[in-house]
Amino acid sequence: MFKRTRLSIAVAVSLGSLCINSSYADENLDSQASGSNGSTLEKVTVTAQKREETVQEVPAPISVLSGDKIREASLNSANEITRFIPNTSAGTTDGHGRPRWWIRGLGTGDQGANTVSPVGIYMDDVYISNISATGFPLFDLDRVEVLRGPQGTLWGKNTTGGAINFISKKPSFKEDGYYKLDAGTYANRAVEGAVGGALVDDKLAARVAIRHQANDGYSENKANDNDRGALEDDAIRLQFLAVLSDDLEANINFHSRRYHDTGSSSSVNYGTGRNGNNQFGYHVDPKQGDVYYNAKNSASIEQDGGNLNLIWQLGDLQLTSITALESFKRDALSDSDNTPLELQRSYAYANSRQFSQELRLASPSTDRLNWVAGLHYFNEDLDSKGANGTLDNTYINRSYNRVAYDQQTESYAMFGSVTYNFTDDFSLTGGLRWTRERKSIDLNRVANVGQASFGGGDWWKPENVTSALGVTALQDESNTWSDWTYDLTPQYKLSENARVYFRYSKGFRSGGYNAGVTTQSTVATVDPEYLTAYELGLKSEWFDGRLNANANLFYYDYKDIQLNIVSAVNNQTVSRLANGAQGEAYGAEFELEAIPLDNLHVNFGLGLLHTEFTDYTSGPNDYSGNKFVRAPNVSAVIGADYRIPLNVGGAIVVGTDWDTRSRQYYFTNDQSQNMRSGGYTLGNARLTYELPGGKTEVTGYVHNLTDKEYRSHTLPGGFQSAGVMFGDPRTFGVSLTSRF
């Protein structure tokens, strides 16, 4: 049910690809002018192996989501792309603020700003280290490439699970652009658009894109009858393309984001004691849309960056240089106990600044022996502060603690990948990368001695704590890790339309430090983790380009796993990083894309996954046999769209997509009934009127068509309680999109 049904207005480009691996809608638009019926799937070009090739030629499991599909489906947050790809998932703990990524059960839910993800996230080939900085809005993108399995050779050390590359639409010398207006329930409104073209003919082109989204949130704070969960998200991207000579091209990309929300829109804490009460007799039946807060909830993000991409053609060789600067700042307050009681509130601040430089030299891919070689440098300076406090003693004594740390990271890598085509049908690819990384941390934790007392001003600042504070944990340490990652991939061409490959790969995630310290005994240096993967895959095309059918089987041997262990310590939810566990995962994936009838496009993906910790002990507890986090045994996606041409011109397009997942767990250690989600299925539908000429469309859409209530996350709480976050309810919207 809805609290309100307020409509507002939003903007984006024309309905695009209703599929994952093609730009089918663009093909339809072009076919109207040419007289073709657009009855074959388009070949999609990707750069997953650092050179251009079609997605069906890449001997690796890769899914592609087109920019048109993203706009057509009205996706807002980066994590929403995973609803179209099996064996992947992503969660966010506040609005669009902090996505966490998983591929085939590999990922991390650790909230420490210094924790790197085993899924590497890239924006225009630039690695983003801070996970919280990977939620940049989805607008004016060319495509998103999702690579499953270790990608350590070409993409770097922290890609044991895979890599996701968000690729923006580049400037061209042809004038073009789009706009989109979108309005929906819960006062959702979005404005999006881009314009580009030549500034100097054949020499200088530019493209600017903007996006604004806001909504009022769908939750109501029952503690004071106020709404919670509203957000505003603004972003801009400005690019210049310069042809400096016949052999040298430069692309400059500037981007900026400003984001603000009023806290997680769906967190509610309920009692796990007798009769559903917590330790103090507080009782609530958790329900989607109802929250209970007495402390301020808010998060603000400032994100800025720029990169320079230079491409030199040196005879038959191509040299690529990517220089990038990124900065990310997050400031947040929250009611940590999610109740009207004064039990705990928290503050978090993180400021990261990173610089990276990549040089890459590639031979022509058409040569019998072809190769890519390169160097990579990365440097990050991270400043983080976090505090927890209880301000009055209605239920418990006043308390205060604060963890602050500075971490510096510097890494160097050299890499290469070689392919030799023994015959027209058989090729062998081998890759090797060496990485050296140094990290240093200066950490300090303080806590109240006796009962805490607070003066005026911001409670989270130690200078405003008037009682005595004592140091409970210190760490001043530097460590250097270095290792090799590699892969070997033979590929055999069965026929003109089918290829089979086997991929053996080794990846590692760099070591680090536990930022979730509570005492000196919890100070820890975490060693690197390692993954060995074996994969057998098939890629094929059938019926004169009307059907793509891909499948793969995989097995993972996972060692020294970096674990996010979450528990209630002294009635406070604590997340700490540790490692030493072993595990295995195996499964299969099937992906089909077809045009069975003219104007009908369908796609289907199925993921089967088994995960298990084969050796996992923490203190006196043995968690061996537990499942990996966010790793449902079955995940499936299916979508279809049918275009009905009209005699008067234009068309009606009917589309839908569905995503189903079986039971999944949110923590490696606690996999009790309260700390997991049952299986669920989510569906979306849309109806589009395409005006004559194919440039403008009006779309009505419904997300979560069946209004399914499901858990998107859970948390162990103190004082005999637990927390739950619900996924979004059913929403309606209408959009107007136009290209020019």
XYZ file of C-alpha atoms in Angstrom:
740
model
C 0.000 0.000 0.000
C 1.142 3.565 -0.626
C 1.317 6.463 1.768
C 0.881 8.802 -1.180
C 0.783 8.809 -4.948
C 2.394 12.092 -5.843
C 3.725 12.518 -9.350
C 6.577 14.708 -10.417
C 8.629 15.005 -13.546
C 11.908 13.360 -14.829
C 14.170 13.167 -18.032
C 16.118 10.503 -20.145
C 16.699 9.127 -23.490
C 14.705 7.078 -25.758
C 13.689 3.572 -24.999
C 16.578 1.387 -25.757
C 17.680 -2.125 -25.558
C 15.172 -4.338 -23.845
C 17.845 -6.967 -23.646
C 21.124 -7.508 -21.907
C 23.529 -8.134 -24.782
C 22.213 -5.983 -27.626
C 20.995 -2.535 -28.566
C 17.814 -3.910 -30.024
C 15.751 -0.740 -29.783
C 18.335 1.328 -31.652
C 18.376 -1.346 -34.324
C 14.605 -1.088 -34.564
C 14.804 2.682 -35.007
C 17.428 2.350 -37.720
C 15.515 -0.415 -39.443
C 12.475 1.796 -39.884
C 14.456 4.101 -42.107
C 16.152 1.290 -44.038
C 13.092 -0.892 -44.408
C 14.674 -3.796 -42.548
C 12.604 -5.735 -40.046
C 15.414 -5.706 -37.406
C 15.085 -9.445 -36.896
C 18.677 -10.285 -35.891
C 20.623 -9.615 -32.715
C 23.229 -6.892 -32.933
C 26.873 -7.731 -32.319
C 27.936 -5.879 -29.170
C 31.505 -4.589 -28.889
C 33.196 -4.741 -25.472
C 36.653 -4.016 -24.047
C 36.725 -6.726 -21.395
C 40.204 -7.837 -22.507
C 41.519 -4.259 -22.942
C 40.850 -4.326 -26.682
C 37.703 -4.078 -28.773
C 35.967 -7.355 -29.663
C 32.431 -8.650 -29.721
C 31.051 -10.048 -26.487
C 30.489 -13.448 -28.130
C 34.201 -13.655 -29.030
C 35.444 -13.150 -25.462
C 36.406 -16.540 -23.946
C 35.070 -15.604 -20.528
C 31.655 -15.236 -18.846
C 30.599 -11.636 -19.457
C 27.215 -9.907 -19.442
C 26.577 -6.491 -20.948
C 23.830 -4.063 -19.985
C 23.374 -1.293 -22.540
C 22.928 2.358 -21.611
C 19.600 2.347 -23.430
C 18.401 -0.546 -21.288
C 19.380 1.318 -18.132
C 17.353 4.366 -19.169
C 14.426 2.316 -20.417
C 14.192 0.364 -17.158
C 14.416 3.599 -15.097
C 17.367 2.334 -13.073
C 18.661 4.861 -10.546
C 21.358 3.317 -8.370
C 24.423 1.465 -9.630
C 23.539 -1.649 -7.624
C 20.278 -2.094 -9.571
C 22.113 -3.498 -12.599
C 22.418 -6.851 -10.827
C 18.698 -7.511 -11.142
C 19.380 -8.429 -14.801
C 22.382 -10.734 -14.263
C 22.275 -14.201 -12.608
C 24.664 -15.066 -9.766
C 25.215 -11.396 -8.941
C 23.756 -9.154 -6.274
C 24.355 -5.801 -4.641
C 22.958 -4.124 -1.582
C 22.982 -0.607 -0.221
C 22.506 0.348 3.419
C 21.280 3.887 2.888
C 19.442 5.073 -0.201
C 21.921 5.092 -3.084
C 24.830 5.771 -0.788
C 26.916 2.658 -0.106
C 26.567 -0.251 -2.552
C 28.207 -3.580 -1.767
C 28.855 -6.057 -4.597
C 28.795 -9.870 -4.869
C 29.486 -12.160 -7.838
C 29.062 -15.918 -7.379
C 29.066 -15.433 -3.610
C 32.287 -13.412 -3.493
C 31.971 -9.946 -1.994
C 32.094 -8.097 1.299
C 29.578 -6.430 3.542
C 32.239 -4.827 5.737
C 31.401 -1.152 6.272
C 34.972 -0.044 6.934
C 36.057 2.589 4.413
C 39.440 0.864 4.173
C 38.028 -2.519 3.138
C 38.452 -3.254 -0.547
C 35.949 -5.395 -2.395
C 36.879 -8.665 -4.158
C 34.676 -7.349 -6.980
C 36.626 -4.617 -8.758
C 34.506 -1.601 -9.726
C 35.682 0.664 -12.543
C 34.412 3.905 -14.031
C 35.696 4.303 -17.595
C 38.526 1.837 -16.875
C 39.515 3.684 -13.662
C 39.606 1.489 -10.547
C 37.569 2.883 -7.618
C 39.044 1.650 -4.341
C 36.513 3.044 -1.831
C 33.429 0.816 -2.129
C 31.156 3.629 -1.003
C 32.303 5.658 -4.019
C 30.965 3.066 -6.479
C 27.360 4.308 -6.320
C 27.720 7.048 -8.961
C 24.311 7.555 -10.660
C 23.494 5.676 -13.855
C 23.113 8.205 -16.668
C 24.395 8.740 -20.216
C 26.200 5.405 -20.233
C 27.237 3.479 -23.299
C 27.162 0.162 -21.437
C 28.051 -1.738 -18.271
C 30.282 -4.798 -18.599
C 30.100 -7.464 -15.874
C 32.931 -10.029 -15.886
C 32.509 -13.047 -13.629
C 35.447 -14.909 -12.127
C 39.010 -13.769 -11.270
C 40.231 -10.944 -13.551
C 43.600 -10.335 -11.913
C 45.767 -10.275 -15.055
C 44.219 -7.340 -16.904
C 42.064 -5.715 -14.201
C 44.199 -5.940 -11.068
C 44.666 -7.497 -7.649
C 41.239 -6.948 -6.051
C 39.153 -8.805 -8.622
C 38.960 -12.328 -7.213
C 35.180 -12.260 -7.671
C 35.083 -10.359 -10.958
C 35.040 -6.859 -12.399
C 32.297 -4.377 -13.317
C 33.100 -1.508 -15.684
C 30.705 1.442 -16.088
C 31.463 3.018 -19.469
C 30.113 6.480 -20.235
C 28.944 7.723 -23.620
C 31.902 9.425 -25.315
C 31.851 12.694 -27.288
C 31.594 12.522 -31.078
C 31.746 15.035 -33.924
C 28.104 14.351 -34.742
C 25.656 16.551 -32.851
C 23.346 14.451 -30.726
C 21.711 14.333 -27.314
C 18.684 13.321 -25.332
C 16.516 14.276 -22.401
C 14.243 12.392 -20.072
C 11.550 13.471 -17.617
C 10.375 10.925 -15.063
C 7.704 11.174 -12.384
C 6.546 8.553 -9.924
C 4.976 7.628 -6.634
C 6.518 8.796 -3.352
C 7.227 12.097 -5.110
C 9.990 10.549 -7.173
C 11.251 12.936 -9.823
C 14.220 12.742 -12.135
C 15.670 14.944 -14.823
C 18.379 13.570 -17.063
C 19.929 14.662 -20.315
C 23.017 15.059 -22.465
C 24.137 17.069 -25.457
C 27.291 16.802 -27.513
C 28.935 17.592 -30.812
C 31.857 19.290 -32.530
C 33.414 22.466 -31.154
C 36.060 22.496 -33.887
C 35.335 20.325 -36.914
C 37.281 17.064 -36.842
C 39.510 18.439 -34.039
C 37.589 19.049 -30.822
C 34.272 17.669 -29.584
C 32.495 17.866 -26.242
C 29.647 16.190 -24.373
C 27.940 17.278 -21.167
C 25.455 15.130 -19.243
C 23.464 15.891 -16.093
C 21.126 14.057 -13.768
C 18.932 15.091 -10.856
C 16.829 12.675 -8.856
C 14.852 13.204 -5.663
C 12.077 11.483 -3.744
C 10.349 11.720 -0.377
C 11.047 8.133 0.653
C 8.389 5.543 1.313
C 8.872 5.093 5.073
C 7.041 6.789 7.911
C 8.720 7.298 11.273
C 6.081 6.066 13.716
C 8.040 7.510 16.646
C 7.158 11.077 15.622
C 4.940 10.690 12.520
C 7.627 12.126 10.241
C 8.699 10.701 6.912
C 12.215 9.266 6.616
C 14.338 8.121 3.700
C 14.057 11.105 1.353
C 17.016 11.701 -0.920
C 18.470 14.041 -3.509
C 21.132 12.911 -5.967
C 22.768 15.323 -8.432
C 25.564 14.542 -10.855
C 27.287 16.013 -13.889
C 29.807 14.676 -16.400
C 31.743 16.856 -18.857
C 33.967 15.326 -21.533
C 36.207 16.636 -24.311
C 37.529 14.645 -27.257
C 40.577 16.129 -28.977
C 42.207 14.783 -32.144
C 45.726 16.114 -31.607
C 47.170 14.479 -34.739
C 46.474 11.641 -37.122
C 47.988 9.283 -34.543
C 47.072 10.847 -31.194
C 43.650 11.220 -29.555
C 42.752 12.506 -26.094
C 39.569 12.172 -24.040
C 39.201 14.253 -20.848
C 36.458 13.319 -18.379
C 35.357 15.516 -15.440
C 32.569 14.308 -13.144
C 30.997 15.436 -9.900
C 28.240 14.263 -7.568
C 26.381 15.724 -4.590
C 24.125 13.368 -2.647
C 22.032 13.713 0.506
C 19.524 11.441 2.192
C 17.707 11.340 5.513
C 18.854 7.870 6.439
C 18.062 4.318 5.520
C 14.457 4.202 4.412
C 13.717 0.708 5.640
C 15.601 -0.187 8.860
C 13.562 -1.371 11.815
C 14.721 -3.055 15.028
C 12.596 -5.702 16.724
C 12.958 -7.745 19.891
C 14.193 -11.324 19.912
C 13.415 -11.960 23.561
C 10.308 -13.414 25.121
C 7.058 -12.448 23.343
C 9.061 -10.513 20.760
C 10.347 -7.940 23.257
C 13.822 -6.562 23.627
C 15.599 -6.318 26.989
C 13.568 -3.236 27.983
C 10.139 -4.541 26.974
C 10.102 -2.661 23.659
C 8.053 -4.527 21.061
C 7.354 -3.888 17.384
C 6.205 -6.109 14.545
C 8.516 -5.218 11.615
C 6.606 -4.007 8.601
C 7.723 -2.554 5.304
C 7.347 1.230 5.354
C 7.244 1.643 9.158
C 10.393 2.823 10.960
C 11.064 4.038 14.505
C 13.799 6.612 15.167
C 14.552 9.165 17.865
C 17.979 10.291 16.595
C 18.955 12.062 13.414
C 19.489 10.005 10.271
C 21.319 11.631 7.378
C 24.138 11.016 4.922
C 25.904 13.467 2.625
C 28.327 12.646 -0.180
C 30.674 14.839 -2.186
C 32.400 13.067 -5.064
C 34.649 14.622 -7.711
C 37.030 13.203 -10.262
C 38.733 13.534 -13.575
C 40.691 11.360 -15.961
C 42.726 11.836 -19.111
C 42.748 9.013 -21.661
C 45.395 9.279 -24.393
C 45.593 6.881 -27.344
C 48.654 6.887 -29.610
C 48.817 4.837 -32.794
C 52.493 3.837 -33.061
C 52.559 2.094 -36.410
C 50.803 -1.223 -35.841
C 50.928 -0.810 -32.062
C 48.528 1.173 -29.875
C 49.650 2.897 -26.671
C 46.997 3.864 -24.116
C 47.566 6.102 -21.093
C 44.895 6.602 -18.409
C 45.643 9.202 -15.710
C 42.968 9.647 -13.031
C 42.235 11.555 -9.828
C 39.234 10.708 -7.636
C 38.045 12.163 -4.330
C 35.172 10.985 -2.166
C 33.822 12.365 1.105
C 30.954 10.951 3.170
C 29.474 12.405 6.367
C 26.669 10.504 8.106
C 24.620 10.338 11.311
C 22.274 7.516 12.272
C 20.120 6.080 15.031
C 22.024 2.824 15.373
C 19.434 1.050 17.510
C 16.545 1.930 15.138
C 14.105 2.345 18.026
C 12.526 5.336 19.843
C 14.740 4.436 22.832
C 18.047 6.175 23.516
C 20.287 3.109 23.236
C 22.822 4.066 20.604
C 23.480 6.606 17.890
C 26.429 6.811 15.542
C 28.502 9.084 13.351
C 30.708 8.172 10.384
C 33.080 10.222 8.260
C 35.401 9.122 5.467
C 37.520 11.112 3.052
C 39.505 9.290 0.368
C 41.738 10.704 -2.359
C 43.202 8.436 -4.993
C 45.538 8.804 -7.978
C 46.147 6.150 -10.616
C 48.165 5.840 -13.797
C 47.977 3.036 -16.346
C 50.095 2.585 -19.477
C 49.089 -0.122 -21.927
C 50.648 -1.218 -25.238
C 48.751 -3.546 -27.570
C 49.494 -5.262 -30.856
C 46.846 -5.721 -33.575
C 44.313 -8.335 -32.461
C 44.256 -9.721 -36.018
C 47.866 -10.965 -35.788
C 48.419 -14.673 -35.284
C 50.418 -13.728 -32.184
C 48.860 -10.723 -30.431
C 49.434 -9.267 -27.009
C 48.678 -6.576 -24.439
C 51.279 -5.373 -21.900
C 51.150 -2.626 -19.327
C 52.103 -0.899 -16.086
C 49.797 0.354 -13.333
C 50.369 2.681 -10.376
C 47.878 3.464 -7.597
C 48.008 5.736 -4.538
C 45.263 6.426 -1.973
C 45.107 8.532 1.181
C 42.150 7.690 3.429
C 40.989 9.545 6.551
C 38.166 7.969 8.561
C 36.423 8.780 11.852
C 33.515 7.000 13.497
C 31.793 7.431 16.860
C 29.030 5.780 18.866
C 27.234 7.257 21.831
C 24.309 7.105 24.235
C 23.314 10.623 25.226
C 21.006 10.111 28.198
C 20.510 7.338 30.736
C 16.809 6.592 30.395
C 17.594 2.920 29.795
C 21.363 2.505 30.073
C 24.361 4.524 31.206
C 25.645 7.225 28.913
C 28.531 6.005 26.765
C 30.907 7.151 24.055
C 33.592 5.628 21.848
C 35.462 6.840 18.781
C 37.720 5.173 16.205
C 39.878 7.367 13.959
C 42.516 6.269 11.485
C 44.583 7.392 8.535
C 45.557 4.804 5.940
C 47.916 5.203 2.996
C 48.055 2.715 0.134
C 50.547 2.554 -2.707
C 50.774 -0.190 -5.296
C 52.708 -0.993 -8.464
C 51.887 -3.627 -11.060
C 53.105 -4.875 -14.415
C 51.034 -7.184 -16.564
C 50.770 -8.886 -19.920
C 48.442 -11.128 -21.876
C 49.367 -13.068 -25.026
C 47.138 -14.900 -27.507
C 48.495 -17.283 -30.119
C 46.213 -18.588 -32.860
C 47.641 -22.006 -33.690
C 45.001 -22.510 -36.376
C 41.854 -20.742 -37.515
C 39.980 -22.887 -34.986
C 42.304 -23.151 -31.987
C 43.889 -20.397 -29.884
C 45.599 -20.171 -26.517
C 45.646 -17.091 -24.252
C 47.904 -16.689 -21.244
C 48.170 -13.775 -18.839
C 50.471 -12.832 -15.963
C 50.506 -9.909 -13.502
C 52.838 -9.016 -10.634
C 51.607 -6.582 -7.973
C 53.400 -4.998 -5.041
C 51.329 -3.058 -2.510
C 52.264 -1.197 0.657
C 49.694 -0.128 3.267
C 50.226 1.809 6.467
C 47.709 2.700 9.157
C 47.660 5.002 12.175
C 44.604 4.038 14.269
C 43.350 5.250 17.637
C 40.254 4.219 19.615
C 39.054 5.974 22.766
C 36.093 5.272 25.070
C 34.524 6.775 28.165
C 35.967 6.006 31.589
C 32.986 5.651 33.886
C 29.740 7.209 32.721
C 30.073 9.563 29.763
C 28.934 13.170 29.937
C 28.501 15.598 27.066
C 28.790 19.358 26.751
C 27.311 21.496 24.008
C 27.932 21.099 20.310
C 28.259 17.956 18.237
C 28.224 14.936 20.533
C 30.502 12.856 18.267
C 33.476 15.214 18.600
C 35.782 14.197 21.460
C 36.256 17.812 22.536
C 32.521 17.906 23.389
C 32.767 14.882 25.697
C 33.310 16.367 29.149
C 34.018 13.103 30.972
C 37.326 11.248 30.952
C 38.301 9.239 27.869
C 40.752 6.375 27.790
C 42.612 4.802 24.891
C 41.353 1.267 24.255
C 43.179 0.416 21.001
C 46.181 1.661 19.030
C 47.763 0.551 15.766
C 50.688 2.136 13.950
C 51.804 -0.346 11.339
C 53.018 -0.731 7.756
C 52.958 -3.862 5.621
C 53.943 -4.791 2.088
C 52.373 -7.578 0.073
C 53.332 -8.774 -3.393
C 52.186 -11.684 -5.530
C 51.393 -13.013 -8.983
C 48.014 -13.481 -10.636
C 47.655 -15.401 -13.869
C 45.287 -17.123 -16.271
C 45.423 -19.656 -19.104
C 42.604 -20.025 -21.620
C 42.527 -22.425 -24.577
C 39.624 -21.842 -26.998
C 38.389 -24.118 -29.782
C 36.035 -23.178 -32.585
C 33.513 -26.001 -33.017
C 31.868 -24.331 -36.009
C 31.303 -20.905 -37.490
C 28.713 -20.229 -34.809
C 30.013 -22.056 -31.702
C 33.154 -21.878 -29.565
C 34.172 -23.721 -26.418
C 36.783 -22.533 -23.923
C 38.450 -23.606 -20.701
C 39.780 -20.958 -18.313
C 42.195 -21.518 -15.432
C 42.863 -18.421 -13.338
C 44.426 -17.385 -10.059
C 43.503 -14.189 -8.209
C 44.220 -12.516 -4.896
C 42.792 -9.723 -2.797
C 45.379 -7.594 -1.038
C 45.832 -7.613 2.729
C 44.591 -4.872 5.040
C 43.597 -3.858 8.544
C 40.570 -4.394 10.759
C 38.984 -0.981 11.329
C 36.170 -2.359 13.503
C 38.297 -2.538 16.644
C 36.766 -2.529 20.122
C 39.791 -3.444 22.271
C 43.530 -3.858 21.721
C 42.998 -7.596 21.304
C 40.834 -6.968 18.212
C 43.555 -4.973 16.429
C 44.437 -7.143 13.441
C 46.372 -7.224 10.202
C 44.526 -9.229 7.586
C 46.518 -11.309 5.103
C 45.695 -11.518 1.384
C 43.125 -14.025 0.189
C 43.553 -16.316 -2.830
C 41.192 -17.881 -5.323
C 41.893 -20.573 -7.904
C 39.169 -20.908 -10.526
C 38.422 -23.515 -13.197
C 35.828 -22.733 -15.842
C 34.429 -24.488 -18.918
C 32.268 -22.401 -21.236
C 30.361 -22.408 -24.508
C 29.339 -19.431 -26.638
C 27.139 -19.895 -29.676
C 24.817 -18.159 -32.154
C 21.951 -19.847 -34.007
C 19.177 -19.354 -36.550
C 20.928 -16.708 -38.655
C 21.629 -14.423 -35.709
C 18.251 -14.718 -33.994
C 19.531 -16.647 -30.940
C 22.617 -16.378 -28.719
C 23.115 -19.272 -26.301
C 25.933 -19.264 -23.739
C 26.693 -21.611 -20.849
C 29.491 -22.271 -18.372
C 30.496 -24.511 -15.469
C 32.892 -23.308 -12.775
C 34.691 -24.431 -9.621
C 36.407 -22.184 -7.021
C 39.052 -23.142 -4.464
C 39.035 -20.219 -1.998
C 41.776 -19.828 0.651
C 42.668 -17.398 3.463
C 39.263 -15.781 2.982
C 38.842 -12.259 4.327
C 35.694 -12.439 6.433
C 33.271 -9.768 7.558
C 32.264 -11.054 10.999
C 29.278 -9.176 12.427
C 28.038 -9.601 15.988
C 26.713 -7.687 18.963
C 29.611 -6.815 21.300
C 28.635 -5.122 24.577
C 25.193 -4.536 23.046
C 26.722 -2.733 20.058
C 26.666 -4.077 16.502
C 30.305 -4.554 15.492
C 31.683 -5.500 12.095
C 35.282 -6.703 12.055
C 37.584 -8.026 9.368
C 39.480 -11.279 9.842
C 40.730 -14.137 7.686
C 41.930 -17.702 7.698
C 38.858 -19.619 6.509
C 38.792 -21.926 3.501
C 35.874 -22.517 1.157
C 34.669 -23.789 -2.175
C 32.053 -22.787 -4.701
C 30.803 -24.405 -7.863
C 27.928 -23.880 -10.195
C 26.670 -23.154 -13.675
C 25.231 -20.270 -15.656
C 23.048 -20.244 -18.744
C 22.184 -17.147 -20.759
C 19.888 -16.971 -23.776
C 18.920 -14.007 -25.924
C 16.585 -14.399 -28.860
C 14.260 -12.843 -31.385
C 11.890 -15.798 -31.876
C 9.433 -13.650 -33.833
C 9.869 -10.353 -35.612
C 9.516 -7.518 -33.071
C 9.663 -9.918 -30.093
C 12.829 -9.911 -28.035
C 13.417 -12.201 -25.032
C 16.311 -12.850 -22.680
C 16.823 -15.455 -19.991
C 19.575 -16.086 -17.457
C 19.901 -18.888 -14.908
C 22.519 -19.179 -12.183
C 23.066 -22.325 -10.109
C 25.456 -21.969 -7.185
C 26.722 -24.072 -4.287
C 28.972 -22.416 -1.704
C 30.410 -23.726 1.550
C 33.048 -22.810 4.101
C 35.027 -26.039 4.377
C 37.142 -24.817 7.317
C 35.996 -21.801 9.322
C 36.595 -21.309 13.047
C 36.442 -18.085 15.044
C 37.471 -18.376 18.676
C 35.612 -21.309 20.199
C 33.035 -21.356 17.382
C 33.175 -23.604 14.325
C 31.216 -22.258 11.359
C 32.395 -24.857 8.855
C 29.527 -25.814 6.583
C 28.043 -22.294 6.506
C 27.203 -20.767 3.128
C 28.821 -17.743 1.526
C 27.054 -14.409 1.884
C 24.434 -13.375 -0.709
C 24.901 -16.613 -2.610
C 21.461 -18.079 -3.388
C 21.506 -21.616 -4.770
C 19.269 -20.493 -7.633
C 18.958 -17.108 -9.291
C 17.166 -16.459 -12.552
C 16.232 -13.485 -14.703
C 13.825 -13.345 -17.611
C 12.658 -10.460 -19.744
C 10.659 -9.829 -22.879
C 9.468 -6.933 -24.990
C 7.112 -6.902 -27.932
C 6.950 -4.013 -30.364
C 3.646 -3.475 -32.193
C 3.998 -1.100 -35.197
C 1.004 1.203 -35.760
C -0.516 1.961 -39.164
C -0.467 5.684 -38.363
C 3.238 5.509 -37.517
C 5.050 4.840 -34.323
C 4.570 1.766 -32.189
C 3.428 0.322 -28.876
C 6.062 -1.570 -26.883
C 5.045 -3.929 -24.074
C 7.865 -5.091 -21.790
C 8.497 -6.960 -18.572
C 11.408 -8.428 -16.587
C 11.494 -10.759 -13.588
C 14.208 -11.657 -11.098
C 13.975 -14.601 -8.708
C 16.384 -15.722 -5.972
C 16.298 -18.573 -3.490
C 17.227 -18.275 0.197
C 20.365 -16.270 0.977
C 22.379 -15.377 4.068
C 23.761 -11.982 5.059
C 26.602 -13.012 7.399
C 29.278 -15.678 7.377
C 28.962 -16.474 11.095
C 25.320 -15.960 12.094
C 23.034 -17.822 9.684
C 20.076 -18.227 11.992
C 16.514 -17.608 10.855
C 16.619 -13.935 11.856
C 19.788 -13.312 9.843
C 18.701 -14.536 6.414
C 16.179 -13.888 3.686
C 13.758 -16.357 2.228
C 13.453 -16.753 -1.514
C 11.537 -14.116 -3.448
C 10.567 -13.073 -6.972
C 10.345 -9.482 -8.185
C 8.702 -8.364 -11.410
C 8.546 -5.117 -13.366
C 6.380 -4.047 -16.286
C 6.243 -1.132 -18.738
C 4.094 0.102 -21.594
C 5.578 2.536 -24.122
C 4.060 4.610 -26.890
C 6.705 5.379 -29.483
C 5.786 8.443 -31.521
C 6.194 8.444 -35.319
C 9.827 8.961 -36.244
C 11.141 6.824 -33.404
C 12.751 9.688 -31.485
C 10.290 10.247 -28.638
C 8.480 7.858 -26.321
C 6.113 8.033 -23.382
C 6.383 5.150 -20.920
C 4.324 4.033 -17.974
C 6.035 1.564 -15.654
C 5.546 -0.446 -12.469
C 8.393 -1.715 -10.291
C 7.813 -4.615 -7.892
C 4.624 -5.425 -9.729
C 3.277 -7.829 -7.088
C 4.196 -5.520 -4.173
C 6.389 -8.260 -2.721
C 7.610 -7.603 0.834
C 11.113 -9.011 1.199
C 14.215 -8.541 3.311
C 17.130 -6.780 1.635
C 19.407 -6.989 4.703
C 19.468 -7.909 8.392
C 21.601 -6.894 11.371
C 22.262 -8.409 14.797
C 21.426 -5.886 17.517
C 22.142 -5.459 21.185
C 19.749 -5.768 24.116
C 18.019 -8.897 22.709
C 17.117 -7.417 19.341
C 17.735 -7.669 15.610
C 17.335 -5.299 12.700
C 15.792 -5.793 9.289
C 15.797 -3.732 6.119
C 13.060 -4.202 3.557
C 13.329 -3.867 -0.194
C 11.396 -1.205 -2.062
C 7.602 -1.556 -2.324
C 5.585 -1.333 -5.526
C 6.060 1.971 -7.315
C 4.469 3.518 -10.388
C 5.919 6.059 -12.756
C 5.663 7.724 -16.148
C 8.492 9.081 -18.268
C 8.904 11.151 -21.403
C 12.073 10.480 -23.360
C 13.376 12.087 -26.529
C 16.533 12.027 -28.628
C 17.798 14.644 -31.028
